[in-house]
mmCIF file of C-alpha atoms in Angstrom:
data_model
loop_
_atom_site.group_PDB
_atom_site.id
_atom_site.type_symbol
_atom_site.label_atom_id
_atom_site.label_comp_id
_atom_site.label_asym_id
_atom_site.label_seq_id
_atom_site.Cartn_x
_atom_site.Cartn_y
_atom_site.Cartn_z
ATOM 1 C CA MET A 1 119.911 102.321 107.605
ATOM 2 C CA LYS A 2 120.264 102.730 111.368
ATOM 3 C CA SER A 3 117.768 100.777 113.285
ATOM 4 C CA GLY A 4 117.337 103.411 115.658
ATOM 5 C CA GLU A 5 115.832 105.743 113.132
ATOM 6 C CA VAL A 6 113.355 103.055 111.962
ATOM 7 C CA GLN A 7 112.334 102.264 115.521
ATOM 8 C CA GLN A 8 111.647 105.998 116.269
ATOM 9 C CA GLN A 9 109.631 106.688 113.184
ATOM 10 C CA PHE A 10 107.347 103.634 113.520
ATOM 11 C CA ASN A 11 106.906 103.860 117.218
ATOM 12 C CA LEU A 12 105.558 107.370 116.428
ATOM 13 C CA VAL A 13 102.913 106.236 114.072
ATOM 14 C CA SER A 14 101.990 102.766 115.613
ATOM 15 C CA LYS A 15 98.256 103.658 116.455
ATOM 16 C CA GLU A 16 97.521 105.383 113.165
ATOM 17 C CA TYR A 17 99.495 102.851 110.981
ATOM 18 C CA ASP A 18 96.595 100.516 110.237
ATOM 19 C CA GLU A 19 94.068 103.267 109.558
ATOM 20 C CA ASN A 20 96.327 104.739 106.901
ATOM 21 C CA ARG A 21 97.602 101.611 105.356
ATOM 22 C CA ARG A 22 94.862 101.434 102.603
ATOM 23 C CA LYS A 23 95.769 105.069 101.666
ATOM 24 C CA PHE A 24 99.383 104.216 101.193
ATOM 25 C CA ILE A 25 98.678 100.880 99.384
ATOM 26 C CA PRO A 26 96.187 101.272 96.456
ATOM 27 C CA CYS A 27 96.314 97.552 95.766
ATOM 28 C CA PHE A 28 95.676 96.730 99.494
ATOM 29 C CA ASP A 29 93.119 93.823 99.091
ATOM 30 C CA ASP A 30 94.859 91.936 96.402
ATOM 31 C CA TYR A 31 98.270 92.589 98.037
ATOM 32 C CA TYR A 32 97.297 91.267 101.403
ATOM 33 C CA GLU A 33 94.221 89.254 101.256
ATOM 34 C CA LEU A 34 94.262 87.493 97.812
ATOM 35 C CA THR A 35 98.014 86.734 97.682
ATOM 36 C CA THR A 36 97.981 85.303 101.187
ATOM 37 C CA ASP A 37 95.037 83.222 100.226
ATOM 38 C CA PHE A 38 97.054 81.856 97.249
ATOM 39 C CA VAL A 39 100.075 81.160 99.425
ATOM 40 C CA ALA A 40 98.054 79.393 102.121
ATOM 41 C CA LYS A 41 96.368 77.063 99.631
ATOM 42 C CA SER A 42 99.577 76.400 97.795
ATOM 43 C CA LEU A 43 101.503 75.075 100.907
ATOM 44 C CA GLU A 44 101.891 71.350 101.015
ATOM 45 C CA LYS A 45 101.054 71.145 104.695
ATOM 46 C CA THR A 46 99.971 73.272 107.504
ATOM 47 C CA PRO A 47 102.994 75.041 109.003
ATOM 48 C CA SER A 48 103.658 74.335 112.725
ATOM 49 C CA LYS A 49 105.548 77.507 113.102
ATOM 50 C CA ILE A 50 105.296 80.876 111.462
ATOM 51 C CA ILE A 51 107.708 83.721 111.992
ATOM 52 C CA ASP A 52 106.693 87.338 110.994
ATOM 53 C CA LEU A 53 109.769 89.549 110.408
ATOM 54 C CA GLY A 54 109.079 93.118 110.961
ATOM 55 C CA ALA A 55 105.579 92.325 112.101
ATOM 56 C CA GLY A 56 104.561 95.830 113.194
ATOM 57 C CA THR A 57 100.891 96.001 114.156
ATOM 58 C CA GLY A 58 100.392 92.271 113.343
ATOM 59 C CA LEU A 59 98.430 92.960 110.026
ATOM 60 C CA LEU A 60 100.166 90.298 107.790
ATOM 61 C CA THR A 61 99.790 87.735 110.650
ATOM 62 C CA SER A 62 96.133 88.429 110.969
ATOM 63 C CA PHE A 63 95.556 87.390 107.318
ATOM 64 C CA TYR A 64 97.666 84.113 107.740
ATOM 65 C CA PHE A 65 95.768 83.497 111.162
ATOM 66 C CA LYS A 66 92.490 83.179 109.098
ATOM 67 C CA HIS A 67 94.113 80.151 107.392
ATOM 68 C CA PHE A 68 96.283 78.649 110.092
ATOM 69 C CA SER A 69 94.906 79.372 113.466
ATOM 70 C CA GLU A 70 96.399 76.346 115.166
ATOM 71 C CA SER A 71 100.036 77.206 114.088
ATOM 72 C CA GLU A 72 102.542 78.649 116.415
ATOM 73 C CA TYR A 73 103.362 82.338 115.549
ATOM 74 C CA LEU A 74 106.447 84.518 116.558
ATOM 75 C CA LEU A 75 106.162 88.133 115.743
ATOM 76 C CA ALA A 76 109.371 90.005 115.622
ATOM 77 C CA ASP A 77 109.757 93.878 115.295
ATOM 78 C CA ILE A 78 112.137 96.538 116.496
ATOM 79 C CA ALA A 79 109.407 98.983 117.414
ATOM 80 C CA GLU A 80 107.822 97.945 120.807
ATOM 81 C CA GLU A 81 104.826 100.235 120.331
ATOM 82 C CA MET A 82 103.886 98.601 117.230
ATOM 83 C CA LEU A 83 103.850 95.237 118.793
ATOM 84 C CA LYS A 84 101.661 96.569 121.479
ATOM 85 C CA VAL A 85 99.088 97.257 118.923
ATOM 86 C CA ALA A 86 99.578 93.717 117.453
ATOM 87 C CA LYS A 87 98.931 92.265 120.996
ATOM 88 C CA LYS A 88 95.492 94.141 120.984
ATOM 89 C CA ARG A 89 94.833 92.771 117.510
ATOM 90 C CA ILE A 90 95.535 89.154 118.581
ATOM 91 C CA GLU A 91 94.619 89.083 122.286
ATOM 92 C CA ASN A 92 95.115 86.200 124.762
ATOM 93 C CA LEU A 93 96.272 83.586 122.363
ATOM 94 C CA GLN A 94 98.733 81.097 123.688
ATOM 95 C CA ASN A 95 100.068 80.170 120.259
ATOM 96 C CA VAL A 96 101.188 83.819 119.546
ATOM 97 C CA LYS A 97 104.428 85.337 120.973
ATOM 98 C CA TYR A 98 106.223 88.510 120.554
ATOM 99 C CA ILE A 99 109.890 89.616 120.512
ATOM 100 C CA VAL A 100 111.273 93.118 120.303
ATOM 101 C CA CYS A 101 114.464 92.938 118.178
ATOM 102 C CA ASP A 102 116.336 94.033 115.145
ATOM 103 C CA TYR A 103 116.027 91.032 113.133
ATOM 104 C CA SER A 104 118.594 91.880 110.669
ATOM 105 C CA LYS A 105 121.255 91.656 113.373
ATOM 106 C CA ASP A 106 119.634 89.326 116.017
ATOM 107 C CA PHE A 107 117.337 86.680 114.230
ATOM 108 C CA PRO A 108 114.322 85.671 116.401
ATOM 109 C CA LEU A 109 115.283 81.972 116.012
ATOM 110 C CA LYS A 110 118.202 80.447 117.811
ATOM 111 C CA ASP A 111 120.839 78.332 116.077
ATOM 112 C CA GLY A 112 119.370 75.084 115.002
ATOM 113 C CA GLU A 113 115.599 76.248 115.408
ATOM 114 C CA ARG A 114 113.673 76.316 112.204
ATOM 115 C CA ALA A 115 110.119 77.271 110.934
ATOM 116 C CA GLU A 116 108.085 75.917 107.958
ATOM 117 C CA LEU A 117 107.072 79.421 106.885
ATOM 118 C CA ILE A 118 108.676 82.866 107.383
ATOM 119 C CA ILE A 119 106.847 85.952 106.175
ATOM 120 C CA SER A 120 107.476 89.640 106.137
ATOM 121 C CA ALA A 121 105.606 92.803 104.991
ATOM 122 C CA LEU A 122 106.890 96.076 104.137
ATOM 123 C CA SER A 123 109.916 95.897 106.349
ATOM 124 C CA ILE A 124 112.994 94.478 104.559
ATOM 125 C CA HIS A 125 113.035 97.373 102.197
ATOM 126 C CA HIS A 126 114.478 99.472 105.060
ATOM 127 C CA LEU A 127 117.616 97.452 104.863
ATOM 128 C CA GLU A 128 120.685 98.268 102.905
ATOM 129 C CA ASN A 129 121.414 95.762 100.207
ATOM 130 C CA GLU A 130 124.227 94.018 102.047
ATOM 131 C CA GLU A 131 121.842 93.734 105.037
ATOM 132 C CA LYS A 132 119.223 92.117 102.814
ATOM 133 C CA ASN A 133 121.813 89.690 101.517
ATOM 134 C CA SER A 134 122.816 88.683 105.069
ATOM 135 C CA LEU A 135 119.168 88.454 106.152
ATOM 136 C CA PHE A 136 118.284 86.142 103.338
ATOM 137 C CA GLN A 137 121.049 83.725 104.189
ATOM 138 C CA LYS A 138 119.743 83.683 107.842
ATOM 139 C CA VAL A 139 116.149 83.074 106.615
ATOM 140 C CA PHE A 140 117.341 80.204 104.567
ATOM 141 C CA GLN A 141 119.223 78.673 107.503
ATOM 142 C CA HIS A 142 116.116 78.872 109.668
ATOM 143 C CA ILE A 143 113.623 77.389 107.231
ATOM 144 C CA GLU A 144 112.786 73.786 107.246
ATOM 145 C CA GLU A 145 113.415 71.636 104.118
ATOM 146 C CA GLY A 146 110.532 72.321 101.710
ATOM 147 C CA GLY A 147 109.543 75.383 103.721
ATOM 148 C CA VAL A 148 108.704 78.835 102.309
ATOM 149 C CA PHE A 149 109.780 82.423 102.771
ATOM 150 C CA VAL A 150 107.198 85.097 101.362
ATOM 151 C CA ASN A 151 108.227 88.799 101.353
ATOM 152 C CA TYR A 152 105.570 91.345 100.758
ATOM 153 C CA ASP A 153 107.517 94.506 100.005
ATOM 154 C CA GLN A 154 108.091 97.693 98.309
ATOM 155 C CA PHE A 155 110.375 97.819 95.119
ATOM 156 C CA CYS A 156 111.813 100.113 92.577
ATOM 157 C CA VAL A 157 112.501 99.410 88.856
ATOM 158 C CA LYS A 158 115.811 99.541 87.083
ATOM 159 C CA ASP A 159 114.911 102.396 84.617
ATOM 160 C CA LYS A 160 115.041 105.579 86.535
ATOM 161 C CA GLY A 161 112.764 107.463 84.281
ATOM 162 C CA VAL A 162 110.062 104.857 84.538
ATOM 163 C CA ASN A 163 110.603 104.579 88.307
ATOM 164 C CA ALA A 164 110.107 108.324 88.664
ATOM 165 C CA LYS A 165 106.691 108.010 86.848
ATOM 166 C CA ILE A 166 105.624 105.103 88.984
ATOM 167 C CA GLU A 167 106.720 107.109 92.154
ATOM 168 C CA LYS A 168 104.644 110.092 90.883
ATOM 169 C CA TYR A 169 101.661 107.957 90.043
ATOM 170 C CA TRP A 170 101.862 106.359 93.583
ATOM 171 C CA ILE A 171 102.124 109.783 95.272
ATOM 172 C CA ASP A 172 99.109 111.153 93.252
ATOM 173 C CA GLN A 173 97.075 108.233 94.449
ATOM 174 C CA ILE A 174 97.995 108.823 97.997
ATOM 175 C CA GLN A 175 97.354 112.601 97.932
ATOM 176 C CA ALA A 176 93.841 111.740 96.360
ATOM 177 C CA SER A 177 92.972 109.289 99.136
ATOM 178 C CA GLY A 178 91.808 111.972 101.567
ATOM 179 C CA ILE A 179 95.066 111.757 103.795
ATOM 180 C CA SER A 180 95.582 114.596 106.080
ATOM 181 C CA ASP A 181 98.570 116.919 105.589
ATOM 182 C CA THR A 182 100.040 115.675 108.949
ATOM 183 C CA GLU A 183 99.808 112.108 107.906
ATOM 184 C CA TYR A 184 101.311 112.850 104.449
ATOM 185 C CA GLN A 185 104.266 114.781 106.025
ATOM 186 C CA ARG A 186 104.864 111.805 108.360
ATOM 187 C CA TRP A 187 104.806 109.438 105.594
ATOM 188 C CA LEU A 188 107.461 111.571 103.704
ATOM 189 C CA GLU A 189 109.770 111.309 106.763
ATOM 190 C CA ARG A 190 109.325 107.607 106.961
ATOM 191 C CA LYS A 191 109.846 107.327 103.133
ATOM 192 C CA LYS A 192 113.460 108.792 103.653
ATOM 193 C CA LEU A 193 114.211 105.343 105.344
ATOM 194 C CA ASP A 194 113.517 103.442 102.292
ATOM 195 C CA ARG A 195 116.308 101.434 100.680
ATOM 196 C CA GLU A 196 114.348 99.660 97.751
ATOM 197 C CA CYS A 197 115.818 97.202 95.417
ATOM 198 C CA THR A 198 114.286 95.613 92.289
ATOM 199 C CA VAL A 199 112.430 92.478 92.227
ATOM 200 C CA GLN A 200 115.112 91.087 89.942
ATOM 201 C CA ASP A 201 117.777 91.775 92.315
ATOM 202 C CA GLU A 202 115.957 90.241 95.318
ATOM 203 C CA ILE A 203 115.130 87.021 93.313
ATOM 204 C CA LYS A 204 118.866 86.797 92.466
ATOM 205 C CA TRP A 205 120.053 87.320 96.168
ATOM 206 C CA LEU A 206 117.520 84.685 97.451
ATOM 207 C CA LYS A 207 118.657 82.214 94.876
ATOM 208 C CA GLU A 208 122.263 82.877 95.961
ATOM 209 C CA ALA A 209 121.158 82.231 99.565
ATOM 210 C CA GLY A 210 120.237 78.646 98.423
ATOM 211 C CA PHE A 211 116.496 78.833 97.691
ATOM 212 C CA SER A 212 115.700 76.398 94.960
ATOM 213 C CA ALA A 213 112.596 78.082 93.567
ATOM 214 C CA VAL A 214 112.047 81.848 93.701
ATOM 215 C CA GLU A 215 109.252 83.727 91.946
ATOM 216 C CA CYS A 216 107.492 87.104 92.145
ATOM 217 C CA ILE A 217 103.926 85.962 92.466
ATOM 218 C CA TYR A 218 102.289 89.491 92.565
ATOM 219 C CA PHE A 219 103.264 92.834 91.506
ATOM 220 C CA SER A 220 101.361 96.241 91.098
ATOM 221 C CA GLY A 221 103.098 99.654 90.908
ATOM 222 C CA LYS A 222 105.453 99.812 93.975
ATOM 223 C CA PHE A 223 104.284 96.481 95.629
ATOM 224 C CA GLY A 224 105.309 92.992 95.149
ATOM 225 C CA VAL A 225 105.174 89.623 96.644
ATOM 226 C CA ILE A 226 108.125 87.259 96.317
ATOM 227 C CA LEU A 227 107.904 83.537 97.313
ATOM 228 C CA ALA A 228 110.972 81.440 97.803
ATOM 229 C CA LYS A 229 110.983 77.711 98.545
ATOM 230 C CA LYS A 230 113.877 75.786 100.162
#
């Protein structure tokens, strides 16, 4: 997927993005809040540095900030307008920094730099499978020994018939959410950028990258959370 297309689409909807997030994610509370609570309480120590890949409006970071307000955060996203919304969400904090970049090509940490926790939400599924593989290798290289990578993302299933039924059920939920036709059409345009993989494939790629323990800790419909420990 061309990074310019992703940048253009998400810059376009940056202000409305959070307002509509619950409409597009029927399992929103479990997906973001409860899963993050579990991850935070399962970590062996408070991470000194947290990297958010494809941070967008800073939504995922805001959930982690409730648990780790003293950690150093770096929010990376290709869409500058999205990061502007994130800056408004988390204003005037010295321990939160932002970088506009295509993290799949220019990883936000330099060679030799590492973090204890790297997170991402609803971003990596825009990458082609080869790009996902390459990214997971970079993530592994930039995580401290014993550190964790958590990917909150959108997935397909292997069986095409079952996948079509899951897609239809999801779309029916979105259409019943009260979403406007304009919002719905914009979502359909963004959906063309999706390059989903299965949970099983992503777990395999993360293990191949070197992670010693990889598990899907949450799954509902289209949405899953995968935790990988180095």
